[in-house]
Amino acid sequence: MRVLVSGGAGYIGSHTVIRLADAGHDVVVVDDFSNAKPTVVGRLEALTGRPVTVHSFDLTDVDKTEHLFSHEPIDAVIHFAGFKAVGESVTKPLDYYQNNLDSTFSLLRAMGRHDVRTLVFSSSATVYGAEPSLPMTEDLPTSATNPYGWTKVMIEQILTDVAASDDRWRIAALRYFNPVGAHASGDIGEDPSGIPNNLMPFVAQVAVGRREKLSVFGDDYDTPDGTGVRDYIHVDDLAAGHVAALDRISHADDPMSIWNLGTGQGVSVLQVIQAFERASGRPIPYEIAPRRPGDIAASYADPTKANTELGWRATKTIDDMCADTWRWQSKNPNGYPDA
Ligand code: UDP
């Protein structure tokens, strides 16, 4: 297939581009580079051994989106593009709702006009809300604790309604748990701008000497060691899950499908620190800090539905995730170069 990947220059998008190319798909990327560096494109071409077509614009631009679909043959879309910083979404809710919803409307309308009705959407385990039962299954009710999370809940609802309106649609929403790690080459990885919000990139920057120490947000949760528990999933396993979902919806009859992409294993903050110390051979200094507002004690998937229906399974351990993150971080201590 010829697959349009929105946000294909970003962290998860770039790893998915490689997996799509490996599976024999042609890839077209649309990215506005508001949170990605153009230098990622050359690295993708080097790793895949083929040119990657890139369109550089913001999908909220309806005319440019229409122009793209008029000029590129496209069979399916994987939609990653969107704002994703939880804390920023609280201070800029209108930016988040407007950007994440408008880009999805623009894309869905262009897809409908051009009879492209196969879509994989980047959702999140954050849709399970503030007090989920564990492990999380796809049939739990959805809600959110911040505007970023609400954009995911709302877009899932919009997609469900669109799929119900016309049974030619084949839509999948993939609920990611905590994506970490990097491509095995160490040439593609996560490159957050500014101070990292997420645990793994922060730990990696401490290990490489860019930051002095980690703050562990709370050690009095009701978890085995008191620190927060998450289901970390290697980004390459996650990317493979997108290819499996695309393959499945292209051949199945259901207009709308939802799958968790996680390992099913909970790992604590202290366990991540220990694993990263093993992988890097460097100490990770840390201090215990207050809980971060909005955090839940524990989050982990029941991945059975994806395992059985997609024939997909996460294969990489937390040690693999830390080793690959460290290879990326040590080869690229300051992330991607500007040019
Ligand atoms: N965390 C932490 N220090 C940090 C960043 C995160 O202790 O600097 C903890 C956080 O409280 C949570 C876990 O690490 O228990 C994962 O946080 P992250 O932001 O990576 O993912 P999310 O909260 O979205 O699951």
CSV table of C-alpha atoms and ligand atoms in Angstrom, one decimal:
chain,number,residue,atom,x,y,z
A,1,MET,CA,0.0,0.0,0.0
A,2,ARG,CA,0.9,3.6,-0.3
A,3,VAL,CA,0.5,4.9,3.3
A,4,LEU,CA,0.3,8.6,4.3
A,5,VAL,CA,1.9,9.0,7.7
A,6,SER,CA,0.9,12.3,9.4
A,7,GLY,CA,3.5,13.3,12.0
A,8,GLY,CA,5.9,10.8,10.3
A,9,ALA,CA,8.9,12.9,11.3
A,10,GLY,CA,8.1,12.6,15.0
A,11,TYR,CA,9.1,10.0,17.6
A,12,ILE,CA,6.6,7.2,17.0
A,13,GLY,CA,5.9,8.2,13.4
A,14,SER,CA,9.5,7.9,12.4
A,15,HIS,CA,9.9,4.4,13.8
A,16,THR,CA,6.6,3.4,12.1
A,17,VAL,CA,7.9,4.7,8.7
A,18,ILE,CA,10.8,2.3,9.0
A,19,ARG,CA,8.5,-0.6,9.9
A,20,LEU,CA,6.2,0.2,7.0
A,21,ALA,CA,9.1,0.3,4.5
A,22,ASP,CA,10.4,-3.0,5.9
A,23,ALA,CA,6.9,-4.5,5.3
A,24,GLY,CA,7.1,-3.3,1.7
A,25,HIS,CA,4.7,-0.3,1.9
A,26,ASP,CA,5.5,3.0,0.2
A,27,VAL,CA,5.4,5.9,2.6
A,28,VAL,CA,4.4,9.5,2.2
A,29,VAL,CA,5.0,11.8,5.2
A,30,VAL,CA,3.1,14.9,6.1
A,31,ASP,CA,4.6,16.9,9.0
A,32,ASP,CA,4.8,20.6,9.9
A,33,PHE,CA,8.0,20.1,11.8
A,34,SER,CA,6.7,22.1,14.8
A,35,ASN,CA,8.0,19.3,17.0
A,36,ALA,CA,10.4,17.4,14.8
A,37,LYS,CA,13.7,18.2,13.0
A,38,PRO,CA,14.0,17.9,9.2
A,39,THR,CA,17.3,16.0,9.7
A,40,VAL,CA,15.3,12.9,10.7
A,41,VAL,CA,14.3,12.5,7.0
A,42,GLY,CA,17.8,11.8,5.8
A,43,ARG,CA,18.3,9.3,8.5
A,44,LEU,CA,15.0,7.5,7.5
A,45,GLU,CA,16.1,7.4,3.9
A,46,ALA,CA,19.5,6.0,4.9
A,47,LEU,CA,17.9,3.3,7.1
A,48,THR,CA,15.1,2.3,4.7
A,49,GLY,CA,17.3,2.5,1.6
A,50,ARG,CA,14.7,4.5,-0.3
A,51,PRO,CA,13.5,8.1,-0.7
A,52,VAL,CA,10.8,9.3,1.7
A,53,THR,CA,8.4,11.7,0.1
A,54,VAL,CA,7.8,14.6,2.6
A,55,HIS,CA,5.1,17.3,2.6
A,56,SER,CA,5.8,20.0,5.0
A,57,PHE,CA,2.6,21.7,6.2
A,58,ASP,CA,0.1,21.8,9.0
A,59,LEU,CA,-2.9,19.5,8.4
A,60,THR,CA,-5.3,22.1,9.8
A,61,ASP,CA,-4.8,23.8,6.5
A,62,VAL,CA,-7.8,22.4,4.6
A,63,ASP,CA,-6.6,23.6,1.2
A,64,LYS,CA,-3.1,22.1,1.5
A,65,THR,CA,-4.6,18.8,2.7
A,66,GLU,CA,-7.0,18.7,-0.2
A,67,HIS,CA,-4.1,19.5,-2.6
A,68,LEU,CA,-2.0,16.6,-1.1
A,69,PHE,CA,-4.8,14.1,-1.7
A,70,SER,CA,-5.4,15.4,-5.2
A,71,HIS,CA,-1.8,14.9,-6.2
A,72,GLU,CA,-0.6,11.8,-4.3
A,73,PRO,CA,-2.1,8.4,-4.7
A,74,ILE,CA,-2.8,7.2,-1.1
A,75,ASP,CA,-4.4,3.9,0.0
A,76,ALA,CA,-4.3,4.4,3.8
A,77,VAL,CA,-3.5,6.9,6.5
A,78,ILE,CA,-1.7,6.6,9.9
A,79,HIS,CA,-2.5,9.7,11.8
A,80,PHE,CA,0.1,10.6,14.5
A,81,ALA,CA,0.2,14.4,14.1
A,82,GLY,CA,-0.9,16.3,17.1
A,83,PHE,CA,0.1,18.2,20.2
A,84,LYS,CA,1.0,15.8,23.0
A,85,ALA,CA,2.4,17.6,26.0
A,86,VAL,CA,0.0,17.0,28.9
A,87,GLY,CA,1.1,19.9,31.1
A,88,GLU,CA,1.1,22.4,28.2
A,89,SER,CA,-2.5,21.2,27.3
A,90,VAL,CA,-3.6,22.4,30.7
A,91,THR,CA,-2.3,25.9,30.2
A,92,LYS,CA,-3.3,26.1,26.4
A,93,PRO,CA,-6.5,24.1,26.2
A,94,LEU,CA,-7.8,25.9,23.1
A,95,ASP,CA,-4.6,25.3,21.2
A,96,TYR,CA,-4.9,21.6,22.0
A,97,TYR,CA,-8.5,21.2,21.1
A,98,GLN,CA,-8.2,23.4,18.0
A,99,ASN,CA,-5.1,21.8,16.6
A,100,ASN,CA,-5.8,18.1,17.4
A,101,LEU,CA,-9.5,18.2,16.3
A,102,ASP,CA,-9.1,20.5,13.3
A,103,SER,CA,-6.3,18.5,11.8
A,104,THR,CA,-8.4,15.3,12.2
A,105,PHE,CA,-11.4,17.0,10.6
A,106,SER,CA,-9.3,18.2,7.7
A,107,LEU,CA,-7.8,14.8,7.2
A,108,LEU,CA,-11.1,12.9,7.5
A,109,ARG,CA,-12.9,15.2,5.0
A,110,ALA,CA,-10.1,14.9,2.4
A,111,MET,CA,-10.0,11.1,2.9
A,112,GLY,CA,-13.8,10.9,2.4
A,113,ARG,CA,-13.6,13.1,-0.8
A,114,HIS,CA,-10.9,11.0,-2.3
A,115,ASP,CA,-12.4,7.7,-1.2
A,116,VAL,CA,-9.5,6.8,1.1
A,117,ARG,CA,-11.2,5.1,4.1
A,118,THR,CA,-8.5,3.1,5.9
A,119,LEU,CA,-7.2,4.9,8.9
A,120,VAL,CA,-5.1,4.0,11.9
A,121,PHE,CA,-5.3,6.6,14.7
A,122,SER,CA,-2.7,7.3,17.4
A,123,SER,CA,-4.7,7.1,20.7
A,124,SER,CA,-3.5,6.7,24.2
A,125,ALA,CA,-4.1,4.7,27.4
A,126,THR,CA,-4.8,8.2,28.9
A,127,VAL,CA,-8.4,7.6,27.7
A,128,TYR,CA,-8.9,5.2,30.7
A,129,GLY,CA,-9.0,8.3,32.9
A,130,ALA,CA,-8.2,8.9,36.6
A,131,GLU,CA,-9.2,5.6,38.3
A,132,PRO,CA,-9.0,2.8,35.8
A,133,SER,CA,-9.4,-0.8,36.9
A,134,LEU,CA,-6.3,-2.9,36.2
A,135,PRO,CA,-5.2,-4.4,33.9
A,136,MET,CA,-6.9,-2.0,31.4
A,137,THR,CA,-9.2,-3.7,28.8
A,138,GLU,CA,-10.6,-1.9,25.8
A,139,ASP,CA,-14.2,-2.1,27.1
A,140,LEU,CA,-13.5,0.2,30.1
A,141,PRO,CA,-15.3,3.5,30.0
A,142,THR,CA,-13.3,6.4,28.7
A,143,SER,CA,-12.6,9.8,30.2
A,144,ALA,CA,-9.6,12.1,30.7
A,145,THR,CA,-7.8,14.2,33.3
A,146,ASN,CA,-6.5,16.9,31.0
A,147,PRO,CA,-7.2,18.6,27.6
A,148,TYR,CA,-4.7,16.5,25.8
A,149,GLY,CA,-6.4,13.3,27.0
A,150,TRP,CA,-9.8,14.8,26.2
A,151,THR,CA,-8.7,15.3,22.6
A,152,LYS,CA,-7.9,11.6,22.4
A,153,VAL,CA,-11.3,10.7,23.9
A,154,MET,CA,-13.1,13.1,21.5
A,155,ILE,CA,-11.3,12.0,18.4
A,156,GLU,CA,-12.0,8.3,19.3
A,157,GLN,CA,-15.7,9.3,19.5
A,158,ILE,CA,-15.6,11.2,16.2
A,159,LEU,CA,-14.0,8.2,14.5
A,160,THR,CA,-16.6,5.8,16.0
A,161,ASP,CA,-19.4,8.0,14.6
A,162,VAL,CA,-17.8,8.4,11.2
A,163,ALA,CA,-17.2,4.6,11.0
A,164,ALA,CA,-20.9,4.0,11.9
A,165,SER,CA,-22.1,6.5,9.3
A,166,ASP,CA,-20.7,4.6,6.3
A,167,ASP,CA,-19.6,1.0,6.4
A,168,ARG,CA,-16.9,1.5,3.8
A,169,TRP,CA,-14.6,3.0,6.6
A,170,ARG,CA,-11.9,0.8,8.2
A,171,ILE,CA,-10.7,2.7,11.2
A,172,ALA,CA,-8.5,1.5,14.1
A,173,ALA,CA,-7.7,3.5,17.3
A,174,LEU,CA,-4.5,2.2,19.0
A,175,ARG,CA,-4.3,3.0,22.7
A,176,TYR,CA,-0.6,3.3,23.5
A,177,PHE,CA,0.8,2.7,26.9
A,178,ASN,CA,4.2,4.3,27.6
A,179,PRO,CA,6.4,4.3,24.4
A,180,VAL,CA,10.1,4.4,25.1
A,181,GLY,CA,13.3,3.1,23.4
A,182,ALA,CA,14.8,3.9,20.1
A,183,HIS,CA,15.7,2.3,16.8
A,184,ALA,CA,18.4,-0.4,17.2
A,185,SER,CA,20.8,1.7,15.0
A,186,GLY,CA,20.8,4.5,17.6
A,187,ASP,CA,20.1,6.9,14.7
A,188,ILE,CA,16.4,7.5,15.3
A,189,GLY,CA,15.0,8.2,18.7
A,190,GLU,CA,13.0,10.6,20.9
A,191,ASP,CA,14.2,14.2,20.9
A,192,PRO,CA,12.0,16.3,23.2
A,193,SER,CA,12.4,20.0,23.0
A,194,GLY,CA,13.3,21.7,26.3
A,195,ILE,CA,13.1,19.9,29.6
A,196,PRO,CA,11.6,16.4,29.0
A,197,ASN,CA,8.2,15.8,30.6
A,198,ASN,CA,8.5,12.0,30.4
A,199,LEU,CA,10.5,9.7,32.5
A,200,MET,CA,12.7,7.8,30.0
A,201,PRO,CA,14.1,10.8,28.1
A,202,PHE,CA,14.8,12.6,31.4
A,203,VAL,CA,16.7,9.6,32.8
A,204,ALA,CA,18.6,9.4,29.5
A,205,GLN,CA,19.6,13.0,29.7
A,206,VAL,CA,20.8,12.5,33.3
A,207,ALA,CA,22.9,9.6,32.2
A,208,VAL,CA,24.5,11.5,29.4
A,209,GLY,CA,25.2,14.5,31.7
A,210,ARG,CA,22.7,17.0,30.3
A,211,ARG,CA,20.8,17.1,33.6
A,212,GLU,CA,22.1,16.8,37.2
A,213,LYS,CA,19.5,14.5,38.7
A,214,LEU,CA,16.0,13.0,38.3
A,215,SER,CA,13.1,14.0,40.5
A,216,VAL,CA,11.0,10.9,41.3
A,217,PHE,CA,7.4,12.1,41.6
A,218,GLY,CA,6.1,10.4,44.7
A,219,ASP,CA,7.2,7.3,46.6
A,220,ASP,CA,4.1,6.8,48.6
A,221,TYR,CA,1.8,5.3,46.0
A,222,ASP,CA,0.0,2.0,46.7
A,223,THR,CA,2.5,0.1,44.5
A,224,PRO,CA,5.2,-2.5,45.5
A,225,ASP,CA,8.0,0.1,46.0
A,226,GLY,CA,5.7,3.2,46.3
A,227,THR,CA,6.7,4.8,43.0
A,228,GLY,CA,4.5,5.0,39.9
A,229,VAL,CA,4.0,1.9,37.8
A,230,ARG,CA,3.7,2.0,34.0
A,231,ASP,CA,3.5,-0.3,31.1
A,232,TYR,CA,6.6,0.7,29.1
A,233,ILE,CA,6.6,-0.5,25.5
A,234,HIS,CA,9.5,-0.4,23.0
A,235,VAL,CA,8.7,2.0,20.2
A,236,ASP,CA,9.7,-0.6,17.7
A,237,ASP,CA,7.2,-3.0,19.0
A,238,LEU,CA,4.6,-0.2,18.9
A,239,ALA,CA,5.5,0.6,15.3
A,240,ALA,CA,5.1,-3.1,14.4
A,241,GLY,CA,1.7,-2.9,16.1
A,242,HIS,CA,0.7,-0.2,13.6
A,243,VAL,CA,1.7,-2.3,10.6
A,244,ALA,CA,-0.3,-5.3,12.0
A,245,ALA,CA,-3.3,-3.1,12.7
A,246,LEU,CA,-3.2,-1.7,9.1
A,247,ASP,CA,-2.9,-5.1,7.7
A,248,ARG,CA,-5.8,-6.4,9.8
A,249,ILE,CA,-8.3,-3.5,9.0
A,250,SER,CA,-7.4,-3.8,5.3
A,251,HIS,CA,-8.8,-7.3,5.3
A,252,ALA,CA,-11.4,-7.3,8.1
A,253,ASP,CA,-15.1,-6.3,8.0
A,254,ASP,CA,-15.3,-4.1,11.1
A,255,PRO,CA,-15.6,-0.4,10.3
A,256,MET,CA,-14.1,0.5,13.8
A,257,SER,CA,-11.6,-1.3,16.0
A,258,ILE,CA,-9.8,-0.5,19.2
A,259,TRP,CA,-6.7,-2.2,20.4
A,260,ASN,CA,-4.4,-1.6,23.4
A,261,LEU,CA,-0.7,-1.7,22.6
A,262,GLY,CA,1.2,-2.6,25.7
A,263,THR,CA,3.3,-5.4,27.2
A,264,GLY,CA,0.9,-6.1,30.1
A,265,GLN,CA,3.8,-5.7,32.5
A,266,GLY,CA,4.0,-2.9,35.1
A,267,VAL,CA,7.4,-1.4,35.9
A,268,SER,CA,8.1,1.1,38.6
A,269,VAL,CA,10.1,4.4,38.4
A,270,LEU,CA,12.8,2.9,40.6
A,271,GLN,CA,12.9,-0.2,38.4
A,272,VAL,CA,13.4,2.0,35.3
A,273,ILE,CA,16.3,3.8,37.1
A,274,GLN,CA,18.0,0.5,37.9
A,275,ALA,CA,17.5,-0.9,34.4
A,276,PHE,CA,19.0,2.3,32.9
A,277,GLU,CA,22.0,2.1,35.2
A,278,ARG,CA,22.6,-1.5,34.0
A,279,ALA,CA,22.2,-0.5,30.4
A,280,SER,CA,24.4,2.6,30.5
A,281,GLY,CA,26.9,1.7,33.2
A,282,ARG,CA,26.3,5.1,34.7
A,283,PRO,CA,24.7,6.2,38.0
A,284,ILE,CA,21.4,8.0,37.8
A,285,PRO,CA,21.2,10.4,40.7
A,286,TYR,CA,17.7,11.0,41.9
A,287,GLU,CA,15.7,12.6,44.7
A,288,ILE,CA,12.2,11.9,45.9
A,289,ALA,CA,9.9,14.8,45.0
A,290,PRO,CA,6.2,15.4,45.6
A,291,ARG,CA,3.6,13.6,43.5
A,292,ARG,CA,3.0,15.2,40.1
A,293,PRO,CA,-0.6,16.5,39.9
A,294,GLY,CA,-2.9,14.3,37.8
A,295,ASP,CA,-0.6,11.2,37.9
A,296,ILE,CA,-2.2,7.8,38.7
A,297,ALA,CA,-0.4,5.1,40.8
A,298,ALA,CA,-0.4,2.4,38.2
A,299,SER,CA,-1.3,1.8,34.5
A,300,TYR,CA,-0.8,-1.3,32.5
A,301,ALA,CA,-2.6,-3.0,29.6
A,302,ASP,CA,-4.4,-6.2,29.1
A,303,PRO,CA,-2.9,-6.7,25.6
A,304,THR,CA,-4.9,-9.9,24.9
A,305,LYS,CA,-7.2,-8.4,22.3
A,306,ALA,CA,-4.3,-7.1,20.2
A,307,ASN,CA,-2.3,-10.4,20.7
A,308,THR,CA,-5.2,-12.5,19.5
A,309,GLU,CA,-6.8,-10.3,16.8
A,310,LEU,CA,-3.6,-8.8,15.3
A,311,GLY,CA,-1.2,-11.7,15.9
A,312,TRP,CA,1.1,-9.1,17.4
A,313,ARG,CA,2.9,-9.2,20.7
A,314,ALA,CA,5.4,-6.8,22.3
A,315,THR,CA,8.7,-8.7,22.5
A,316,LYS,CA,11.2,-6.3,24.1
A,317,THR,CA,12.1,-6.1,27.8
A,318,ILE,CA,12.7,-3.0,29.9
A,319,ASP,CA,16.5,-3.8,29.6
A,320,ASP,CA,16.2,-3.8,25.8
A,321,MET,CA,14.3,-0.4,26.0
A,322,CYS,CA,17.0,1.1,28.2
A,323,ALA,CA,19.8,-0.3,26.1
A,324,ASP,CA,18.3,1.2,22.9
A,325,THR,CA,17.5,4.5,24.5
A,326,TRP,CA,21.1,4.7,25.7
A,327,ARG,CA,22.5,3.9,22.3
A,328,TRP,CA,20.5,6.7,20.8
A,329,GLN,CA,21.2,9.2,23.6
A,330,SER,CA,25.0,8.5,23.7
A,331,LYS,CA,25.3,8.7,19.9
A,332,ASN,CA,23.1,11.9,19.8
A,333,PRO,CA,23.7,13.6,23.2
A,334,ASN,CA,21.9,16.8,21.9
A,335,GLY,CA,19.3,15.0,19.8
A,336,TYR,CA,19.0,15.5,16.1
A,337,PRO,CA,21.3,18.2,14.6
A,338,ASP,CA,19.6,21.3,13.2
A,339,ALA,CA,20.9,20.8,9.7
B,1,UDP,N1,8.1,10.4,36.5
B,1,UDP,C1,9.1,10.8,37.5
B,1,UDP,N2,9.9,11.8,37.2
B,1,UDP,C2,9.9,12.5,36.0
B,1,UDP,C3,9.0,12.1,35.0
B,1,UDP,C4,8.1,11.1,35.3
B,1,UDP,O1,9.1,10.3,38.6
B,1,UDP,O2,10.7,13.4,35.8
B,1,UDP,C5,7.2,9.3,36.8
B,1,UDP,C6,5.7,9.7,36.7
B,1,UDP,O3,5.3,10.2,38.0
B,1,UDP,C7,5.1,8.3,36.3
B,1,UDP,C8,6.2,7.7,35.5
B,1,UDP,O4,7.4,8.3,35.8
B,1,UDP,O5,4.9,7.5,37.5
B,1,UDP,C9,6.0,7.8,34.0
B,1,UDP,O6,5.8,9.2,33.7
B,1,UDP,P1,5.7,9.7,32.2
B,1,UDP,O7,5.5,11.2,32.2
B,1,UDP,O8,6.8,9.2,31.4
B,1,UDP,O9,4.4,9.0,31.6
B,1,UDP,P2,2.8,9.1,32.0
B,1,UDP,O10,2.7,9.8,33.3
B,1,UDP,O11,2.2,9.8,30.9
B,1,UDP,O12,2.4,7.7,32.1
